[in-house]
mmCIF file of C-alpha atoms and ligand atoms in Angstrom:
data_model
loop_
_atom_site.group_PDB
_atom_site.id
_atom_site.type_symbol
_atom_site.label_atom_id
_atom_site.label_comp_id
_atom_site.label_asym_id
_atom_site.label_seq_id
_atom_site.Cartn_x
_atom_site.Cartn_y
_atom_site.Cartn_z
ATOM 1 C CA UNK D 1 140.423 129.437 25.298
ATOM 2 C CA UNK D 2 140.153 133.054 24.297
ATOM 3 C CA UNK D 3 137.280 134.348 22.246
ATOM 4 C CA UNK D 4 138.259 137.161 19.879
ATOM 5 C CA UNK D 5 135.518 139.448 18.624
ATOM 6 C CA UNK D 6 135.950 141.958 15.822
ATOM 7 C CA UNK D 7 132.644 143.766 15.755
ATOM 8 C CA UNK D 8 132.362 146.076 12.752
ATOM 9 C CA UNK D 9 129.550 148.317 11.606
ATOM 10 C CA UNK D 10 127.848 145.588 9.574
ATOM 11 C CA UNK D 11 129.762 142.410 10.374
ATOM 12 C CA UNK D 12 130.959 140.364 13.321
ATOM 13 C CA UNK D 13 134.125 138.261 12.993
ATOM 14 C CA UNK D 14 134.700 135.782 15.777
ATOM 15 C CA UNK D 15 137.344 133.225 16.591
ATOM 16 C CA UNK D 16 138.116 130.878 19.458
ATOM 17 C CA UNK D 17 141.853 130.676 20.035
ATOM 18 C CA UNK D 18 143.301 127.916 22.197
ATOM 19 C CA UNK D 19 145.205 129.646 25.024
ATOM 20 C CA UNK D 20 146.659 132.247 22.694
ATOM 21 C CA UNK D 21 148.615 129.626 20.773
ATOM 22 C CA UNK D 22 148.553 129.388 17.030
ATOM 23 C CA UNK D 23 148.481 125.617 16.833
ATOM 24 C CA UNK D 24 145.415 124.772 18.908
ATOM 25 C CA UNK D 25 141.990 124.124 17.443
ATOM 26 C CA UNK D 26 140.583 127.423 16.239
ATOM 27 C CA UNK D 27 136.936 127.772 15.432
ATOM 28 C CA UNK D 28 135.948 130.881 13.637
ATOM 29 C CA UNK D 29 133.130 132.473 11.775
ATOM 30 C CA UNK D 30 131.646 135.612 10.311
ATOM 31 C CA UNK D 31 128.173 137.109 10.559
ATOM 32 C CA UNK D 32 127.593 139.636 7.785
ATOM 33 C CA UNK D 33 124.927 142.153 6.775
ATOM 34 C CA UNK D 34 124.017 143.124 10.341
ATOM 35 C CA UNK D 35 121.074 145.500 10.228
ATOM 36 C CA UNK D 36 120.418 144.953 6.526
ATOM 37 C CA UNK D 37 117.115 143.586 5.190
ATOM 38 C CA UNK D 38 118.523 140.162 4.279
ATOM 39 C CA UNK D 39 120.769 139.882 7.362
ATOM 40 C CA UNK D 40 120.385 139.575 11.128
ATOM 41 C CA UNK D 41 118.649 142.572 12.782
ATOM 42 C CA UNK D 42 121.391 143.780 15.128
ATOM 43 C CA UNK D 43 124.686 143.045 16.900
ATOM 44 C CA UNK D 44 122.936 141.194 19.719
ATOM 45 C CA UNK D 45 121.451 138.791 17.185
ATOM 46 C CA UNK D 46 124.828 138.441 15.453
ATOM 47 C CA UNK D 47 126.508 137.540 18.718
ATOM 48 C CA UNK D 48 123.732 135.062 19.556
ATOM 49 C CA UNK D 49 124.402 133.380 16.205
ATOM 50 C CA UNK D 50 128.134 133.239 16.996
ATOM 51 C CA UNK D 51 127.369 131.968 20.508
ATOM 52 C CA UNK D 52 125.219 129.150 19.136
ATOM 53 C CA UNK D 53 127.902 128.239 16.631
ATOM 54 C CA UNK D 54 130.604 128.086 19.335
ATOM 55 C CA UNK D 55 128.469 126.735 22.229
ATOM 56 C CA UNK D 56 129.618 129.878 23.985
ATOM 57 C CA UNK D 57 127.353 129.722 27.001
ATOM 58 C CA UNK D 58 129.297 126.684 28.231
ATOM 59 C CA UNK D 59 132.684 127.068 26.478
ATOM 60 C CA UNK D 60 135.630 127.049 28.930
ATOM 61 C CA UNK D 61 136.652 130.635 28.198
ATOM 62 C CA UNK D 62 139.513 132.445 29.918
ATOM 63 C CA UNK D 63 138.717 135.825 28.428
ATOM 64 C CA UNK D 64 137.212 137.701 25.513
ATOM 65 C CA UNK D 65 139.491 139.959 23.444
ATOM 66 C CA UNK D 66 137.793 142.780 21.552
ATOM 67 C CA UNK D 67 139.170 144.781 18.669
ATOM 68 C CA UNK D 68 138.632 148.502 19.221
ATOM 69 C CA UNK D 69 139.730 150.841 16.452
ATOM 70 C CA UNK D 70 140.327 154.095 18.310
ATOM 71 C CA UNK D 71 141.919 154.400 21.744
ATOM 72 C CA UNK D 72 142.630 158.127 21.513
ATOM 73 C CA UNK D 73 145.475 159.337 23.729
ATOM 74 C CA UNK D 74 144.062 157.508 26.738
ATOM 75 C CA UNK D 75 144.525 153.860 25.785
ATOM 76 C CA UNK D 76 148.159 153.052 25.087
ATOM 77 C CA UNK D 77 147.894 149.313 25.764
ATOM 78 C CA UNK D 78 145.328 146.503 25.956
ATOM 79 C CA UNK D 79 142.902 147.262 28.790
ATOM 80 C CA UNK D 80 140.518 145.180 30.887
ATOM 81 C CA UNK D 81 137.020 146.472 30.191
ATOM 82 C CA UNK D 82 134.803 147.903 32.919
ATOM 83 C CA UNK D 83 131.981 150.445 32.761
ATOM 84 C CA UNK D 84 134.407 153.377 32.826
ATOM 85 C CA UNK D 85 136.385 151.925 29.892
ATOM 86 C CA UNK D 86 133.134 151.464 27.945
ATOM 87 C CA UNK D 87 132.224 155.087 28.640
ATOM 88 C CA UNK D 88 135.667 156.221 27.456
ATOM 89 C CA UNK D 89 135.366 154.183 24.231
ATOM 90 C CA UNK D 90 131.973 155.801 23.657
ATOM 91 C CA UNK D 91 133.492 159.246 24.211
ATOM 92 C CA UNK D 92 136.042 158.520 21.479
ATOM 93 C CA UNK D 93 133.270 157.824 18.938
ATOM 94 C CA UNK D 94 133.610 161.226 17.216
ATOM 95 C CA UNK D 95 137.185 160.236 16.285
ATOM 96 C CA UNK D 96 136.038 156.951 14.683
ATOM 97 C CA UNK D 97 132.316 157.278 13.964
ATOM 98 C CA UNK D 98 132.166 154.202 11.722
ATOM 99 C CA UNK D 99 134.056 151.914 14.075
ATOM 100 C CA UNK D 100 134.028 152.683 17.792
ATOM 101 C CA UNK D 101 130.229 152.521 18.272
ATOM 102 C CA UNK D 102 130.129 149.109 16.550
ATOM 103 C CA UNK D 103 133.129 147.882 18.586
ATOM 104 C CA UNK D 104 131.407 149.040 21.762
ATOM 105 C CA UNK D 105 128.130 147.356 20.885
ATOM 106 C CA UNK D 106 130.029 144.085 20.505
ATOM 107 C CA UNK D 107 131.673 144.588 23.897
ATOM 108 C CA UNK D 108 128.399 145.365 25.652
ATOM 109 C CA UNK D 109 126.546 142.401 24.179
ATOM 110 C CA UNK D 110 129.432 140.038 24.938
ATOM 111 C CA UNK D 111 129.770 141.275 28.522
ATOM 112 C CA UNK D 112 126.100 140.468 29.103
ATOM 113 C CA UNK D 113 126.533 137.028 27.568
ATOM 114 C CA UNK D 114 129.710 136.136 29.510
ATOM 115 C CA UNK D 115 129.913 138.353 32.621
ATOM 116 C CA UNK D 116 131.987 135.637 34.303
ATOM 117 C CA UNK D 117 135.214 136.239 32.308
ATOM 118 C CA UNK D 118 137.409 139.313 31.782
ATOM 119 C CA UNK D 119 136.864 141.284 28.598
ATOM 120 C CA UNK D 120 139.911 143.007 27.144
ATOM 121 C CA UNK D 121 139.902 145.871 24.638
ATOM 122 C CA UNK D 122 142.818 145.784 22.157
ATOM 123 C CA UNK D 123 143.215 149.087 20.334
ATOM 124 C CA UNK D 124 144.341 149.607 16.711
ATOM 125 C CA UNK D 125 145.975 152.865 17.744
ATOM 126 C CA UNK D 126 147.899 151.589 20.790
ATOM 127 C CA UNK D 127 151.070 150.453 19.015
ATOM 128 C CA UNK D 128 151.502 153.996 17.695
ATOM 129 C CA UNK D 129 151.318 155.614 21.134
ATOM 130 C CA UNK D 130 155.141 155.703 20.963
ATOM 131 C CA UNK D 131 155.234 158.085 17.974
ATOM 132 C CA UNK D 132 157.633 160.881 18.892
ATOM 133 C CA UNK D 133 156.073 164.377 18.924
ATOM 134 C CA UNK D 134 157.614 165.485 15.602
ATOM 135 C CA UNK D 135 155.895 162.537 13.890
ATOM 136 C CA UNK D 136 152.604 162.811 15.784
ATOM 137 C CA UNK D 137 152.091 166.563 15.459
ATOM 138 C CA UNK D 138 150.294 168.256 12.563
ATOM 139 C CA UNK D 139 151.529 171.766 11.795
ATOM 140 C CA UNK D 140 148.169 173.340 12.589
ATOM 141 C CA UNK D 141 147.155 176.034 15.065
ATOM 142 C CA UNK D 142 148.392 174.371 18.233
ATOM 143 C CA UNK D 143 145.495 175.504 20.436
ATOM 144 C CA UNK D 144 142.860 174.309 17.997
ATOM 145 C CA UNK D 145 144.613 170.965 17.540
ATOM 146 C CA UNK D 146 144.796 170.465 21.311
ATOM 147 C CA UNK D 147 141.153 171.407 21.786
ATOM 148 C CA UNK D 148 140.008 168.845 19.221
ATOM 149 C CA UNK D 149 142.552 166.102 19.902
ATOM 150 C CA UNK D 150 143.969 166.470 16.401
ATOM 151 C CA UNK D 151 147.219 164.531 16.045
ATOM 152 C CA UNK D 152 148.532 161.476 14.237
ATOM 153 C CA UNK D 153 147.078 158.416 15.949
ATOM 154 C CA UNK D 154 147.863 155.728 13.367
ATOM 155 C CA UNK D 155 145.917 152.494 12.830
ATOM 156 C CA UNK D 156 146.479 148.799 11.974
ATOM 157 C CA UNK D 157 148.715 148.831 15.055
ATOM 158 C CA UNK D 158 147.869 145.293 16.173
ATOM 159 C CA UNK D 159 148.951 144.021 12.763
ATOM 160 C CA UNK D 160 152.118 146.150 12.557
ATOM 161 C CA UNK D 161 153.232 144.998 16.007
ATOM 162 C CA UNK D 162 152.500 141.320 15.284
ATOM 163 C CA UNK D 163 154.197 141.378 11.884
ATOM 164 C CA UNK D 164 157.277 143.175 13.247
ATOM 165 C CA UNK D 165 157.656 140.434 15.871
ATOM 166 C CA UNK D 166 157.231 137.638 13.337
ATOM 167 C CA UNK D 167 159.733 139.302 10.983
ATOM 168 C CA UNK D 168 162.327 139.410 13.761
ATOM 169 C CA UNK D 169 161.725 135.695 14.389
ATOM 170 C CA UNK D 170 162.144 134.974 10.671
ATOM 171 C CA UNK D 171 165.415 136.904 10.603
ATOM 172 C CA UNK D 172 166.579 135.214 13.816
ATOM 173 C CA UNK D 173 167.442 138.559 15.417
ATOM 174 C CA UNK D 174 166.066 140.403 18.468
ATOM 175 C CA UNK D 175 163.336 142.877 17.554
ATOM 176 C CA UNK D 176 165.016 145.409 19.852
ATOM 177 C CA UNK D 177 167.965 145.587 17.418
ATOM 178 C CA UNK D 178 166.002 145.972 14.197
ATOM 179 C CA UNK D 179 164.879 148.925 12.096
ATOM 180 C CA UNK D 180 161.928 147.854 9.959
ATOM 181 C CA UNK D 181 159.528 149.317 7.431
ATOM 182 C CA UNK D 182 156.276 147.350 7.683
ATOM 183 C CA UNK D 183 153.871 147.706 4.751
ATOM 184 C CA UNK D 184 150.343 146.524 5.611
ATOM 185 C CA UNK D 185 148.660 146.454 2.216
ATOM 186 C CA UNK D 186 145.084 145.200 2.422
ATOM 187 C CA UNK D 187 141.896 146.971 1.469
ATOM 188 C CA UNK D 188 143.073 149.611 3.891
ATOM 189 C CA UNK D 189 146.817 150.186 3.709
ATOM 190 C CA UNK D 190 149.440 151.725 5.946
ATOM 191 C CA UNK D 191 153.206 151.883 6.344
ATOM 192 C CA UNK D 192 154.989 151.985 9.697
ATOM 193 C CA UNK D 193 158.617 152.675 10.574
ATOM 194 C CA UNK D 194 159.493 150.424 13.525
ATOM 195 C CA UNK D 195 162.683 151.099 15.498
ATOM 196 C CA UNK D 196 163.560 148.494 18.115
ATOM 197 C CA UNK D 197 159.969 147.237 18.254
ATOM 198 C CA UNK D 198 158.445 150.705 18.655
ATOM 199 C CA UNK D 199 156.403 152.584 16.088
ATOM 200 C CA UNK D 200 158.220 155.836 15.282
ATOM 201 C CA UNK D 201 156.272 156.910 12.180
ATOM 202 C CA UNK D 202 153.127 155.673 10.461
ATOM 203 C CA UNK D 203 151.209 156.725 7.387
ATOM 204 C CA UNK D 204 147.629 156.720 8.670
ATOM 205 C CA UNK D 205 146.957 159.782 10.756
ATOM 206 C CA UNK D 206 144.089 161.394 12.601
ATOM 207 C CA UNK D 207 141.836 159.026 10.665
ATOM 208 C CA UNK D 208 142.581 155.922 8.544
ATOM 209 C CA UNK D 209 142.389 158.079 5.397
ATOM 210 C CA UNK D 210 145.931 159.425 5.234
ATOM 211 C CA UNK D 211 148.957 157.941 3.553
ATOM 212 C CA UNK D 212 149.030 155.143 0.995
ATOM 213 C CA UNK D 213 146.596 154.670 -1.879
ATOM 214 C CA UNK D 214 143.983 152.116 -0.752
ATOM 215 C CA UNK D 215 141.161 150.086 -2.273
ATOM 216 C CA UNK D 216 138.576 152.843 -1.927
ATOM 217 C CA UNK D 217 140.429 155.621 -0.029
ATOM 218 C CA UNK D 218 142.785 158.156 -1.593
ATOM 219 C CA UNK D 219 145.502 158.402 1.041
ATOM 220 C CA UNK D 220 147.428 161.689 0.916
ATOM 221 C CA UNK D 221 145.626 164.630 -0.657
ATOM 222 C CA UNK D 222 146.157 168.362 -0.756
ATOM 223 C CA UNK D 223 143.659 169.461 1.944
ATOM 224 C CA UNK D 224 142.878 172.439 -0.299
ATOM 225 C CA UNK D 225 141.013 170.013 -2.582
ATOM 226 C CA UNK D 226 138.435 169.449 0.158
ATOM 227 C CA UNK D 227 137.800 173.126 0.882
ATOM 228 C CA UNK D 228 137.623 173.739 -2.877
ATOM 229 C CA UNK D 229 135.005 170.997 -3.274
ATOM 230 C CA UNK D 230 133.046 172.309 -0.282
ATOM 231 C CA UNK D 231 132.845 175.723 -1.900
ATOM 232 C CA UNK D 232 131.766 174.000 -5.092
ATOM 233 C CA UNK D 233 128.750 172.717 -3.127
ATOM 234 C CA UNK D 234 129.712 169.255 -1.848
ATOM 235 C CA UNK D 235 128.683 168.768 1.782
ATOM 236 C CA UNK D 236 130.497 166.817 4.495
ATOM 237 C CA UNK D 237 128.501 163.613 3.975
ATOM 238 C CA UNK D 238 129.232 163.646 0.245
ATOM 239 C CA UNK D 239 132.926 164.250 0.896
ATOM 240 C CA UNK D 240 132.941 161.388 3.415
ATOM 241 C CA UNK D 241 131.524 159.093 0.773
ATOM 242 C CA UNK D 242 134.088 160.294 -1.747
ATOM 243 C CA UNK D 243 136.962 159.689 0.659
ATOM 244 C CA UNK D 244 135.774 156.384 2.149
ATOM 245 C CA UNK D 245 134.185 154.591 -0.823
ATOM 246 C CA UNK D 246 134.741 156.281 -4.153
ATOM 247 C CA UNK D 247 138.468 157.033 -4.209
ATOM 248 C CA UNK D 248 141.654 154.967 -4.230
ATOM 249 C CA UNK D 249 141.860 152.179 -6.788
ATOM 250 C CA UNK D 250 138.058 152.131 -7.123
ATOM 251 C CA UNK D 251 138.023 155.833 -7.956
ATOM 252 C CA UNK D 252 140.899 155.584 -10.404
ATOM 253 C CA UNK D 253 139.865 152.509 -12.391
ATOM 254 C CA UNK D 254 136.512 151.261 -11.107
ATOM 255 C CA UNK D 255 137.678 148.235 -9.107
ATOM 256 C CA UNK D 256 139.175 148.101 -5.617
ATOM 257 C CA UNK D 257 140.488 144.534 -5.622
ATOM 258 C CA UNK D 258 144.168 144.448 -6.630
ATOM 259 C CA UNK D 259 143.632 141.140 -8.454
ATOM 260 C CA UNK D 260 141.091 142.821 -10.728
ATOM 261 C CA UNK D 261 143.376 145.834 -11.206
ATOM 262 C CA UNK D 262 146.276 143.578 -12.185
ATOM 263 C CA UNK D 263 144.100 141.571 -14.592
ATOM 264 C CA UNK D 264 142.814 144.740 -16.272
ATOM 265 C CA UNK D 265 146.347 146.132 -16.486
ATOM 266 C CA UNK D 266 147.577 142.906 -18.064
ATOM 267 C CA UNK D 267 144.802 143.326 -20.639
ATOM 268 C CA UNK D 268 146.092 146.797 -21.533
ATOM 269 C CA UNK D 269 143.458 148.848 -19.674
ATOM 270 C CA UNK D 270 144.835 152.412 -19.422
ATOM 271 C CA UNK D 271 142.950 153.420 -16.263
ATOM 272 C CA UNK D 272 144.050 150.268 -14.418
ATOM 273 C CA UNK D 273 147.638 150.821 -15.562
ATOM 274 C CA UNK D 274 147.633 154.390 -14.220
ATOM 275 C CA UNK D 275 145.953 153.247 -10.966
ATOM 276 C CA UNK D 276 148.655 150.606 -10.429
ATOM 277 C CA UNK D 277 151.389 153.152 -11.161
ATOM 278 C CA UNK D 278 149.888 155.699 -8.742
ATOM 279 C CA UNK D 279 149.653 152.993 -6.044
ATOM 280 C CA UNK D 280 153.283 151.967 -6.556
ATOM 281 C CA UNK D 281 154.594 155.534 -6.771
ATOM 282 C CA UNK D 282 153.026 156.383 -3.395
ATOM 283 C CA UNK D 283 154.407 153.224 -1.822
ATOM 284 C CA UNK D 284 157.937 153.990 -3.067
ATOM 285 C CA UNK D 285 157.741 157.532 -1.702
ATOM 286 C CA UNK D 286 156.915 156.144 1.738
ATOM 287 C CA UNK D 287 159.693 153.551 1.610
ATOM 288 C CA UNK D 288 162.177 156.311 0.809
ATOM 289 C CA UNK D 289 160.815 158.675 3.457
ATOM 290 C CA UNK D 290 160.775 156.005 6.171
ATOM 291 C CA UNK D 291 164.279 154.898 5.256
ATOM 292 C CA UNK D 292 165.333 158.491 5.950
ATOM 293 C CA UNK D 293 163.396 158.529 9.246
ATOM 294 C CA UNK D 294 165.075 155.296 10.386
ATOM 295 C CA UNK D 295 168.563 155.882 9.053
ATOM 296 C CA UNK D 296 169.841 152.301 8.987
ATOM 297 C CA UNK D 297 167.274 149.898 7.557
ATOM 298 C CA UNK D 298 167.315 146.153 8.289
ATOM 299 C CA UNK D 299 164.172 144.908 6.573
ATOM 300 C CA UNK D 300 161.141 145.835 4.497
ATOM 301 C CA UNK D 301 158.193 143.656 5.481
ATOM 302 C CA UNK D 302 155.097 143.109 3.323
ATOM 303 C CA UNK D 303 151.820 141.922 4.843
ATOM 304 C CA UNK D 304 147.999 141.732 4.374
ATOM 305 C CA UNK D 305 146.069 140.725 1.239
ATOM 306 C CA UNK D 306 148.081 142.667 -1.349
ATOM 307 C CA UNK D 307 151.413 142.566 0.474
ATOM 308 C CA UNK D 308 151.274 138.806 1.019
ATOM 309 C CA UNK D 309 149.940 137.851 -2.396
ATOM 310 C CA UNK D 310 151.025 140.318 -5.049
ATOM 311 C CA UNK D 311 154.545 139.595 -6.287
ATOM 312 C CA UNK D 312 154.214 142.367 -8.860
ATOM 313 C CA UNK D 313 153.383 145.015 -6.238
ATOM 314 C CA UNK D 314 156.394 143.937 -4.142
ATOM 315 C CA UNK D 315 158.726 143.922 -7.121
ATOM 316 C CA UNK D 316 157.540 147.266 -8.500
ATOM 317 C CA UNK D 317 157.548 149.028 -5.143
ATOM 318 C CA UNK D 318 161.214 148.168 -4.504
ATOM 319 C CA UNK D 319 162.493 148.185 -8.095
ATOM 320 C CA UNK D 320 165.782 149.992 -8.612
ATOM 321 C CA UNK D 321 166.601 150.550 -4.921
ATOM 322 C CA UNK D 322 169.810 148.498 -5.082
ATOM 323 C CA UNK D 323 171.854 151.576 -4.117
ATOM 324 C CA UNK D 324 170.223 151.296 -0.679
ATOM 325 C CA UNK D 325 170.878 147.562 -0.493
ATOM 326 C CA UNK D 326 167.213 146.795 -1.172
ATOM 327 C CA UNK D 327 166.766 143.984 -3.668
ATOM 328 C CA UNK D 328 164.054 141.472 -4.512
ATOM 329 C CA UNK D 329 164.997 138.014 -5.785
ATOM 330 C CA UNK D 330 162.596 137.329 -8.694
ATOM 331 C CA UNK D 331 162.306 133.569 -8.118
ATOM 332 C CA UNK D 332 161.792 133.873 -4.356
ATOM 333 C CA UNK D 333 159.340 136.699 -4.865
ATOM 334 C CA UNK D 334 157.276 134.722 -7.358
ATOM 335 C CA UNK D 335 157.245 131.497 -5.311
ATOM 336 C CA UNK D 336 154.101 130.857 -3.258
ATOM 337 C CA UNK D 337 154.155 131.106 0.508
ATOM 338 C CA UNK D 338 153.680 127.390 1.267
ATOM 339 C CA UNK D 339 150.782 127.376 3.754
ATOM 340 C CA UNK D 340 151.075 131.025 4.608
ATOM 341 C CA UNK D 341 154.410 131.025 6.407
ATOM 342 C CA UNK D 342 156.754 133.981 6.714
ATOM 343 C CA UNK D 343 159.498 134.027 4.071
ATOM 344 C CA UNK D 344 162.410 135.963 2.717
ATOM 345 C CA UNK D 345 162.188 137.307 -0.839
ATOM 346 C CA UNK D 346 165.512 139.152 -0.982
ATOM 347 C CA UNK D 347 168.661 137.443 -2.285
ATOM 348 C CA UNK D 348 171.093 135.832 0.150
ATOM 349 C CA UNK D 349 173.507 138.369 1.565
ATOM 350 C CA UNK D 350 171.404 141.422 0.724
ATOM 351 C CA UNK D 351 172.074 144.353 3.062
ATOM 352 C CA UNK D 352 168.326 144.856 3.643
ATOM 353 C CA UNK D 353 166.069 141.826 4.050
ATOM 354 C CA UNK D 354 162.759 141.885 2.190
ATOM 355 C CA UNK D 355 160.176 139.646 3.852
ATOM 356 C CA UNK D 356 156.604 138.509 3.368
ATOM 357 C CA UNK D 357 154.932 137.912 6.733
ATOM 358 C CA UNK D 358 151.257 136.911 6.887
ATOM 359 C CA UNK D 359 149.343 139.008 9.382
ATOM 360 C CA UNK D 360 146.745 137.543 11.723
ATOM 361 C CA UNK D 361 144.930 140.232 13.651
ATOM 362 C CA UNK D 362 142.632 137.861 15.553
ATOM 363 C CA UNK D 363 145.541 135.721 16.743
ATOM 364 C CA UNK D 364 147.432 138.883 17.715
ATOM 365 C CA UNK D 365 144.433 140.106 19.746
ATOM 366 C CA UNK D 366 144.271 136.721 21.503
ATOM 367 C CA UNK D 367 148.001 136.899 22.289
ATOM 368 C CA UNK D 368 147.765 140.447 23.631
ATOM 369 C CA UNK D 369 144.722 139.493 25.711
ATOM 370 C CA UNK D 370 146.461 136.435 27.171
ATOM 371 C CA UNK D 371 149.595 138.464 27.893
ATOM 372 C CA UNK D 372 147.676 141.148 29.780
ATOM 373 C CA UNK D 373 145.976 138.555 31.990
ATOM 374 C CA UNK D 374 149.151 136.576 32.675
HETATM 375 P P1 ADP E 401 141.235 143.837 4.742
HETATM 376 O O1 ADP E 401 141.974 145.130 4.695
HETATM 377 O O2 ADP E 401 139.802 143.955 4.331
HETATM 378 O O3 ADP E 401 141.478 143.001 5.977
HETATM 379 P P2 ADP E 401 142.944 141.955 3.323
HETATM 380 O O4 ADP E 401 144.181 142.213 4.077
HETATM 381 O O5 ADP E 401 142.333 140.616 3.392
HETATM 382 O O6 ADP E 401 141.835 143.046 3.540
HETATM 383 O O7 ADP E 401 143.267 142.292 1.793
HETATM 384 C C1 ADP E 401 142.243 142.211 0.847
HETATM 385 C C2 ADP E 401 142.787 142.635 -0.490
HETATM 386 O O8 ADP E 401 143.931 141.853 -0.824
HETATM 387 C C3 ADP E 401 141.832 142.411 -1.635
HETATM 388 O O9 ADP E 401 140.938 143.481 -1.792
HETATM 389 C C4 ADP E 401 142.761 142.310 -2.794
HETATM 390 O O10 ADP E 401 142.965 143.613 -3.302
HETATM 391 C C5 ADP E 401 144.073 141.833 -2.218
HETATM 392 N N1 ADP E 401 144.460 140.495 -2.656
HETATM 393 C C6 ADP E 401 144.091 139.306 -2.155
HETATM 394 N N2 ADP E 401 144.664 138.303 -2.857
HETATM 395 C C7 ADP E 401 145.416 138.863 -3.823
HETATM 396 C C8 ADP E 401 146.268 138.383 -4.872
HETATM 397 N N3 ADP E 401 146.452 137.064 -5.082
HETATM 398 N N4 ADP E 401 146.891 139.286 -5.666
HETATM 399 C C9 ADP E 401 146.718 140.602 -5.474
HETATM 400 N N5 ADP E 401 145.948 141.118 -4.517
HETATM 401 C C10 ADP E 401 145.300 140.273 -3.697
#
């Protein structure tokens, strides 16, 4: 069995996966409000709660797989954790101040609890290590960018990789032959152009703020807005709050959950209607841009909370793209997924397949961990 730990700043998600296979018994849980007055005091306590729940001290574990958000330029693949790897993850903290320290705390506590098994770090950025230089490079002063490690790293990589593989299986074709646009639309959202199983362009950048409109993040902005607001007196912490919490759908119409946005829009709410339209417009721009990056396109793949569940987002994002062979079949699109399986929502014979593929980041981390140790 492989234990997967996703240790966030205030929550710990855990799951026991049977030998990296989807069908085995999978026990899972979530400890929330770490460090808050009504929650557990710290990550050590959270992991003790998970350990009690799973009988971890005696569980027949093969390994522990850890989600780590930022691998910088150093970590291009899952990596067995030792002290040097921990130190390197700590050094990357300035690139992901909300995530890497929490990921590392989870690793350290888990290593003390189960020093007898290998611990593997699986990085959100690793899948995007293949971005070609023209896609990874910002047109900034080259010396300054090099000094600060400023480049496009990309995120959600574990999900993009997993979903691309499952889409190929659904289509019954080798991943190596396929050009895909994968749209991971959850609370955070990102698009990736995948050529032959490799990420060649992705919408999140140096941080997970760039690209698509998200629940509480704005995605693409004119950077001049930030310097303008700084001169108007907003400091870095205030801008961080604006960009992380108070923008995106929440900033536009007051709610971040797409279900609430769609309900308000259906009731005629003008702000929710504009928010939905802004979200869709951005998504369409990325589909068009990534089609151009890829040239031939074989499939558009929707995943994560919004991508898997919102038929109206899928339909609106791809509406009117028939000239590119992209079509959505209304009945297939509206039909439910039937226990969360991958499915086709384009009409038979369409030049470009449109698919809905449920993501499963914990299972993907277990698979990558098992594969590394094999
Ligand atoms: P996270 O990015 O936190 O992992 P998920 O991938 O689980 O998030 O996506 C969560 C989001 O999915 C919710 O905030 C909500 O906007 C959206 N969502 C979930 N179910 C539906 C639905 N039936 N229709 C539209 N949106 C949905």
